[in-house]
Amino acid sequence: MDFPLPLPEHKKVAAFFLLPDCDIRCTFCISHSDFDVIDFDRAAAFIDRVAESSIESLVLGGGEPLLWPNGLEALAEHARSRGMISQLNTHGGGLLKRLDGLASVDRIILPIESVQPDVHDNLRRGLVGHHKMVMETIEELIARDRVLTFATVVTSENYKGVGEIAGWMAALEGRGARIHAWHLYNFLPEGRGGARKLAEHLAVSREEFLSACSTAKNAGLDCAVYRRDNMLRSSTVEFFWFEQGRLCMGGGELARSKSPG
Ligand code: SF4
């Protein structure tokens, strides 16, 4: 399998979109709906290829990767067999039932937009109960000594509560939770959520975003805290998906750089 373009040496992480489908609707979702549900063999061949590159870590995402029907557990095992660090970027629904089978996943990335349930849930088009489920899932993951990463999309609805999230995270660390990192993403007016009519309302000013990130970075957490100005552009992360059977990669506006075959 050929890459669409040569991979720059500084790319260390591959974010791999297994499918576009998701069963919730986040107002800030940057995911698009027009790419393939990849089959297992192509996904495994992709991993074989990235394992030979500068990429060290693979983020399995979507859409919601737990909805991928083609063998997530086996794919995570395949990534481990190729020596890659594997991460699962999930909304958390249904994760606990599959946790044993996902033992090969090194880090689980979960969303936390607020410690206030209503603020967190309202960013999911009023989906009541997501916050509660995420909190229960985190407790179980800590009990099972799994490594966590947290992701927060900073919007007008939650930027004032970033300090509260930091305090909650510090308390988890104080209890021995293994938290690898916390990523704070600037809201982008992109994709099936962010590009919709709430975009103007959800946007934060540059000053508000920087202030929220500064609060997080100065909270004295043991984990790494990353400010992500543009979640589609990163010096170390490259994005991959399949479209009409062809491997595509890129960030920015998901520029369609197609492979020759
Ligand atoms: S951001 Fe929300 S809606 Fe979009 S794929 Fe993730 S969980 Fe689903």
PDB file of N, CA and C in Angstrom, residues 206-255:
ATOM      1  N   ARG A 206      -9.756  34.399  20.539  1.00  0.00           N
ATOM      2  CA  ARG A 206      -8.374  33.957  20.746  1.00  0.00           C
ATOM      3  C   ARG A 206      -7.977  34.130  22.224  1.00  0.00           C
ATOM      4  N   GLU A 207      -8.359  35.261  22.786  1.00  0.00           N
ATOM      5  CA  GLU A 207      -7.995  35.558  24.173  1.00  0.00           C
ATOM      6  C   GLU A 207      -8.660  34.555  25.126  1.00  0.00           C
ATOM      7  N   GLU A 208      -9.920  34.233  24.864  1.00  0.00           N
ATOM      8  CA  GLU A 208     -10.625  33.287  25.737  1.00  0.00           C
ATOM      9  C   GLU A 208      -9.984  31.908  25.655  1.00  0.00           C
ATOM     10  N   PHE A 209      -9.622  31.497  24.455  1.00  0.00           N
ATOM     11  CA  PHE A 209      -8.994  30.178  24.300  1.00  0.00           C
ATOM     12  C   PHE A 209      -7.634  30.137  24.992  1.00  0.00           C
ATOM     13  N   LEU A 210      -6.830  31.171  24.755  1.00  0.00           N
ATOM     14  CA  LEU A 210      -5.497  31.191  25.369  1.00  0.00           C
ATOM     15  C   LEU A 210      -5.597  31.235  26.892  1.00  0.00           C
ATOM     16  N   SER A 211      -6.539  31.980  27.384  1.00  0.00           N
ATOM     17  CA  SER A 211      -6.718  32.086  28.837  1.00  0.00           C
ATOM     18  C   SER A 211      -7.118  30.730  29.430  1.00  0.00           C
ATOM     19  N   ALA A 212      -8.030  30.032  28.762  1.00  0.00           N
ATOM     20  CA  ALA A 212      -8.454  28.712  29.249  1.00  0.00           C
ATOM     21  C   ALA A 212      -7.272  27.744  29.248  1.00  0.00           C
ATOM     22  N   CYS A 213      -6.480  27.784  28.186  1.00  0.00           N
ATOM     23  CA  CYS A 213      -5.323  26.874  28.102  1.00  0.00           C
ATOM     24  C   CYS A 213      -4.273  27.225  29.136  1.00  0.00           C
ATOM     25  N   SER A 214      -4.099  28.500  29.367  1.00  0.00           N
ATOM     26  CA  SER A 214      -3.137  28.926  30.366  1.00  0.00           C
ATOM     27  C   SER A 214      -3.559  28.431  31.755  1.00  0.00           C
ATOM     28  N   THR A 215      -4.835  28.518  32.030  1.00  0.00           N
ATOM     29  CA  THR A 215      -5.362  28.000  33.309  1.00  0.00           C
ATOM     30  C   THR A 215      -5.027  26.514  33.452  1.00  0.00           C
ATOM     31  N   ALA A 216      -5.245  25.772  32.362  1.00  0.00           N
ATOM     32  CA  ALA A 216      -4.976  24.326  32.397  1.00  0.00           C
ATOM     33  C   ALA A 216      -3.483  24.054  32.583  1.00  0.00           C
ATOM     34  N   LYS A 217      -2.668  24.772  31.833  1.00  0.00           N
ATOM     35  CA  LYS A 217      -1.224  24.520  31.899  1.00  0.00           C
ATOM     36  C   LYS A 217      -0.625  24.902  33.251  1.00  0.00           C
ATOM     37  N   ASN A 218      -1.251  25.866  33.922  1.00  0.00           N
ATOM     38  CA  ASN A 218      -0.711  26.333  35.208  1.00  0.00           C
ATOM     39  C   ASN A 218      -1.343  25.628  36.405  1.00  0.00           C
ATOM     40  N   ALA A 219      -2.090  24.574  36.124  1.00  0.00           N
ATOM     41  CA  ALA A 219      -2.819  23.909  37.214  1.00  0.00           C
ATOM     42  C   ALA A 219      -1.946  22.929  37.995  1.00  0.00           C
ATOM     43  N   GLY A 220      -0.706  22.741  37.566  1.00  0.00           N
ATOM     44  CA  GLY A 220       0.196  21.856  38.305  1.00  0.00           C
ATOM     45  C   GLY A 220      -0.085  20.385  38.118  1.00  0.00           C
ATOM     46  N   LEU A 221      -0.687  20.037  36.996  1.00  0.00           N
ATOM     47  CA  LEU A 221      -0.978  18.626  36.735  1.00  0.00           C
ATOM     48  C   LEU A 221       0.301  17.856  36.411  1.00  0.00           C
ATOM     49  N   ASP A 222       0.302  16.575  36.747  1.00  0.00           N
ATOM     50  CA  ASP A 222       1.445  15.727  36.395  1.00  0.00           C
ATOM     51  C   ASP A 222       1.453  15.384  34.913  1.00  0.00           C
ATOM     52  N   CYS A 223       0.268  15.296  34.318  1.00  0.00           N
ATOM     53  CA  CYS A 223       0.194  14.902  32.901  1.00  0.00           C
ATOM     54  C   CYS A 223       0.586  16.072  32.002  1.00  0.00           C
ATOM     55  N   ALA A 224       0.919  15.731  30.765  1.00  0.00           N
ATOM     56  CA  ALA A 224       1.197  16.776  29.771  1.00  0.00           C
ATOM     57  C   ALA A 224      -0.112  17.472  29.405  1.00  0.00           C
ATOM     58  N   VAL A 225      -0.038  18.785  29.243  1.00  0.00           N
ATOM     59  CA  VAL A 225      -1.216  19.563  28.835  1.00  0.00           C
ATOM     60  C   VAL A 225      -0.882  20.227  27.507  1.00  0.00           C
ATOM     61  N   TYR A 226      -1.688  19.932  26.495  1.00  0.00           N
ATOM     62  CA  TYR A 226      -1.402  20.443  25.152  1.00  0.00           C
ATOM     63  C   TYR A 226      -2.474  21.430  24.702  1.00  0.00           C
ATOM     64  N   ARG A 227      -2.029  22.548  24.195  1.00  0.00           N
ATOM     65  CA  ARG A 227      -2.942  23.505  23.559  1.00  0.00           C
ATOM     66  C   ARG A 227      -2.985  23.181  22.076  1.00  0.00           C
ATOM     67  N   ARG A 228      -4.153  22.910  21.564  1.00  0.00           N
ATOM     68  CA  ARG A 228      -4.313  22.559  20.159  1.00  0.00           C
ATOM     69  C   ARG A 228      -5.113  23.660  19.457  1.00  0.00           C
ATOM     70  N   ASP A 229      -4.392  24.582  18.836  1.00  0.00           N
ATOM     71  CA  ASP A 229      -5.049  25.720  18.185  1.00  0.00           C
ATOM     72  C   ASP A 229      -5.934  25.288  17.030  1.00  0.00           C
ATOM     73  N   ASN A 230      -5.483  24.263  16.315  1.00  0.00           N
ATOM     74  CA  ASN A 230      -6.252  23.776  15.169  1.00  0.00           C
ATOM     75  C   ASN A 230      -6.163  22.259  15.175  1.00  0.00           C
ATOM     76  N   MET A 231      -7.267  21.595  15.518  1.00  0.00           N
ATOM     77  CA  MET A 231      -7.230  20.144  15.694  1.00  0.00           C
ATOM     78  C   MET A 231      -6.979  19.390  14.395  1.00  0.00           C
ATOM     79  N   LEU A 232      -7.075  20.078  13.277  1.00  0.00           N
ATOM     80  CA  LEU A 232      -6.816  19.420  12.000  1.00  0.00           C
ATOM     81  C   LEU A 232      -5.399  19.665  11.493  1.00  0.00           C
ATOM     82  N   ARG A 233      -4.635  20.409  12.254  1.00  0.00           N
ATOM     83  CA  ARG A 233      -3.251  20.653  11.852  1.00  0.00           C
ATOM     84  C   ARG A 233      -2.348  20.372  13.048  1.00  0.00           C
ATOM     85  N   SER A 234      -1.343  19.581  12.831  1.00  0.00           N
ATOM     86  CA  SER A 234      -0.416  19.265  13.912  1.00  0.00           C
ATOM     87  C   SER A 234       0.937  18.969  13.309  1.00  0.00           C
ATOM     88  N   SER A 235       1.971  19.363  14.027  1.00  0.00           N
ATOM     89  CA  SER A 235       3.316  19.089  13.517  1.00  0.00           C
ATOM     90  C   SER A 235       3.674  17.620  13.670  1.00  0.00           C
ATOM     91  N   THR A 236       2.980  16.920  14.561  1.00  0.00           N
ATOM     92  CA  THR A 236       3.362  15.534  14.830  1.00  0.00           C
ATOM     93  C   THR A 236       2.304  14.506  14.423  1.00  0.00           C
ATOM     94  N   VAL A 237       1.051  14.960  14.223  1.00  0.00           N
ATOM     95  CA  VAL A 237      -0.042  14.029  13.904  1.00  0.00           C
ATOM     96  C   VAL A 237      -0.396  14.126  12.424  1.00  0.00           C
ATOM     97  N   GLU A 238      -0.564  12.956  11.780  1.00  0.00           N
ATOM     98  CA  GLU A 238      -1.093  12.944  10.412  1.00  0.00           C
ATOM     99  C   GLU A 238      -2.420  12.194  10.426  1.00  0.00           C
ATOM    100  N   PHE A 239      -3.332  12.623   9.571  1.00  0.00           N
ATOM    101  CA  PHE A 239      -4.683  12.056   9.537  1.00  0.00           C
ATOM    102  C   PHE A 239      -4.834  11.173   8.305  1.00  0.00           C
ATOM    103  N   PHE A 240      -5.476  10.015   8.503  1.00  0.00           N
ATOM    104  CA  PHE A 240      -5.653   9.049   7.406  1.00  0.00           C
ATOM    105  C   PHE A 240      -7.086   8.538   7.378  1.00  0.00           C
ATOM    106  N   TRP A 241      -7.613   8.329   6.192  1.00  0.00           N
ATOM    107  CA  TRP A 241      -8.926   7.728   6.017  1.00  0.00           C
ATOM    108  C   TRP A 241      -8.966   7.137   4.614  1.00  0.00           C
ATOM    109  N   PHE A 242      -9.999   6.355   4.349  1.00  0.00           N
ATOM    110  CA  PHE A 242     -10.195   5.793   3.011  1.00  0.00           C
ATOM    111  C   PHE A 242     -11.432   6.415   2.376  1.00  0.00           C
ATOM    112  N   GLU A 243     -11.317   6.680   1.079  1.00  0.00           N
ATOM    113  CA  GLU A 243     -12.422   7.283   0.348  1.00  0.00           C
ATOM    114  C   GLU A 243     -12.525   6.576  -0.990  1.00  0.00           C
ATOM    115  N   GLN A 244     -13.674   5.938  -1.216  1.00  0.00           N
ATOM    116  CA  GLN A 244     -13.885   5.156  -2.422  1.00  0.00           C
ATOM    117  C   GLN A 244     -12.731   4.177  -2.647  1.00  0.00           C
ATOM    118  N   GLY A 245     -12.327   3.563  -1.537  1.00  0.00           N
ATOM    119  CA  GLY A 245     -11.318   2.525  -1.584  1.00  0.00           C
ATOM    120  C   GLY A 245      -9.887   3.007  -1.629  1.00  0.00           C
ATOM    121  N   ARG A 246      -9.695   4.301  -1.615  1.00  0.00           N
ATOM    122  CA  ARG A 246      -8.330   4.830  -1.720  1.00  0.00           C
ATOM    123  C   ARG A 246      -7.904   5.507  -0.429  1.00  0.00           C
ATOM    124  N   LEU A 247      -6.653   5.287  -0.077  1.00  0.00           N
ATOM    125  CA  LEU A 247      -6.109   5.904   1.127  1.00  0.00           C
ATOM    126  C   LEU A 247      -5.909   7.394   0.894  1.00  0.00           C
ATOM    127  N   CYS A 248      -6.394   8.196   1.832  1.00  0.00           N
ATOM    128  CA  CYS A 248      -6.204   9.642   1.785  1.00  0.00           C
ATOM    129  C   CYS A 248      -5.516  10.068   3.077  1.00  0.00           C
ATOM    130  N   MET A 249      -4.808  11.153   3.003  1.00  0.00           N
ATOM    131  CA  MET A 249      -4.226  11.686   4.230  1.00  0.00           C
ATOM    132  C   MET A 249      -4.173  13.194   4.147  1.00  0.00           C
ATOM    133  N   GLY A 250      -4.117  13.819   5.315  1.00  0.00           N
ATOM    134  CA  GLY A 250      -4.014  15.274   5.334  1.00  0.00           C
ATOM    135  C   GLY A 250      -4.747  15.855   6.509  1.00  0.00           C
ATOM    136  N   GLY A 251      -4.528  17.137   6.739  1.00  0.00           N
ATOM    137  CA  GLY A 251      -5.250  17.868   7.763  1.00  0.00           C
ATOM    138  C   GLY A 251      -5.861  19.082   7.118  1.00  0.00           C
ATOM    139  N   GLY A 252      -5.723  20.209   7.777  1.00  0.00           N
ATOM    140  CA  GLY A 252      -6.315  21.421   7.233  1.00  0.00           C
ATOM    141  C   GLY A 252      -7.769  21.220   6.960  1.00  0.00           C
ATOM    142  N   GLU A 253      -8.212  21.525   5.807  1.00  0.00           N
ATOM    143  CA  GLU A 253      -9.618  21.332   5.443  1.00  0.00           C
ATOM    144  C   GLU A 253      -9.813  19.924   4.897  1.00  0.00           C
ATOM    145  N   LEU A 254      -9.045  18.946   5.450  1.00  0.00           N
ATOM    146  CA  LEU A 254      -9.076  17.572   4.989  1.00  0.00           C
ATOM    147  C   LEU A 254      -8.878  17.547   3.484  1.00  0.00           C
ATOM    148  N   ALA A 255      -7.832  18.256   3.062  1.00  0.00           N
ATOM    149  CA  ALA A 255      -7.518  18.320   1.630  1.00  0.00           C
ATOM    150  C   ALA A 255      -7.428  16.933   1.077  1.00  0.00           C
TER     151      ALA A 255
END
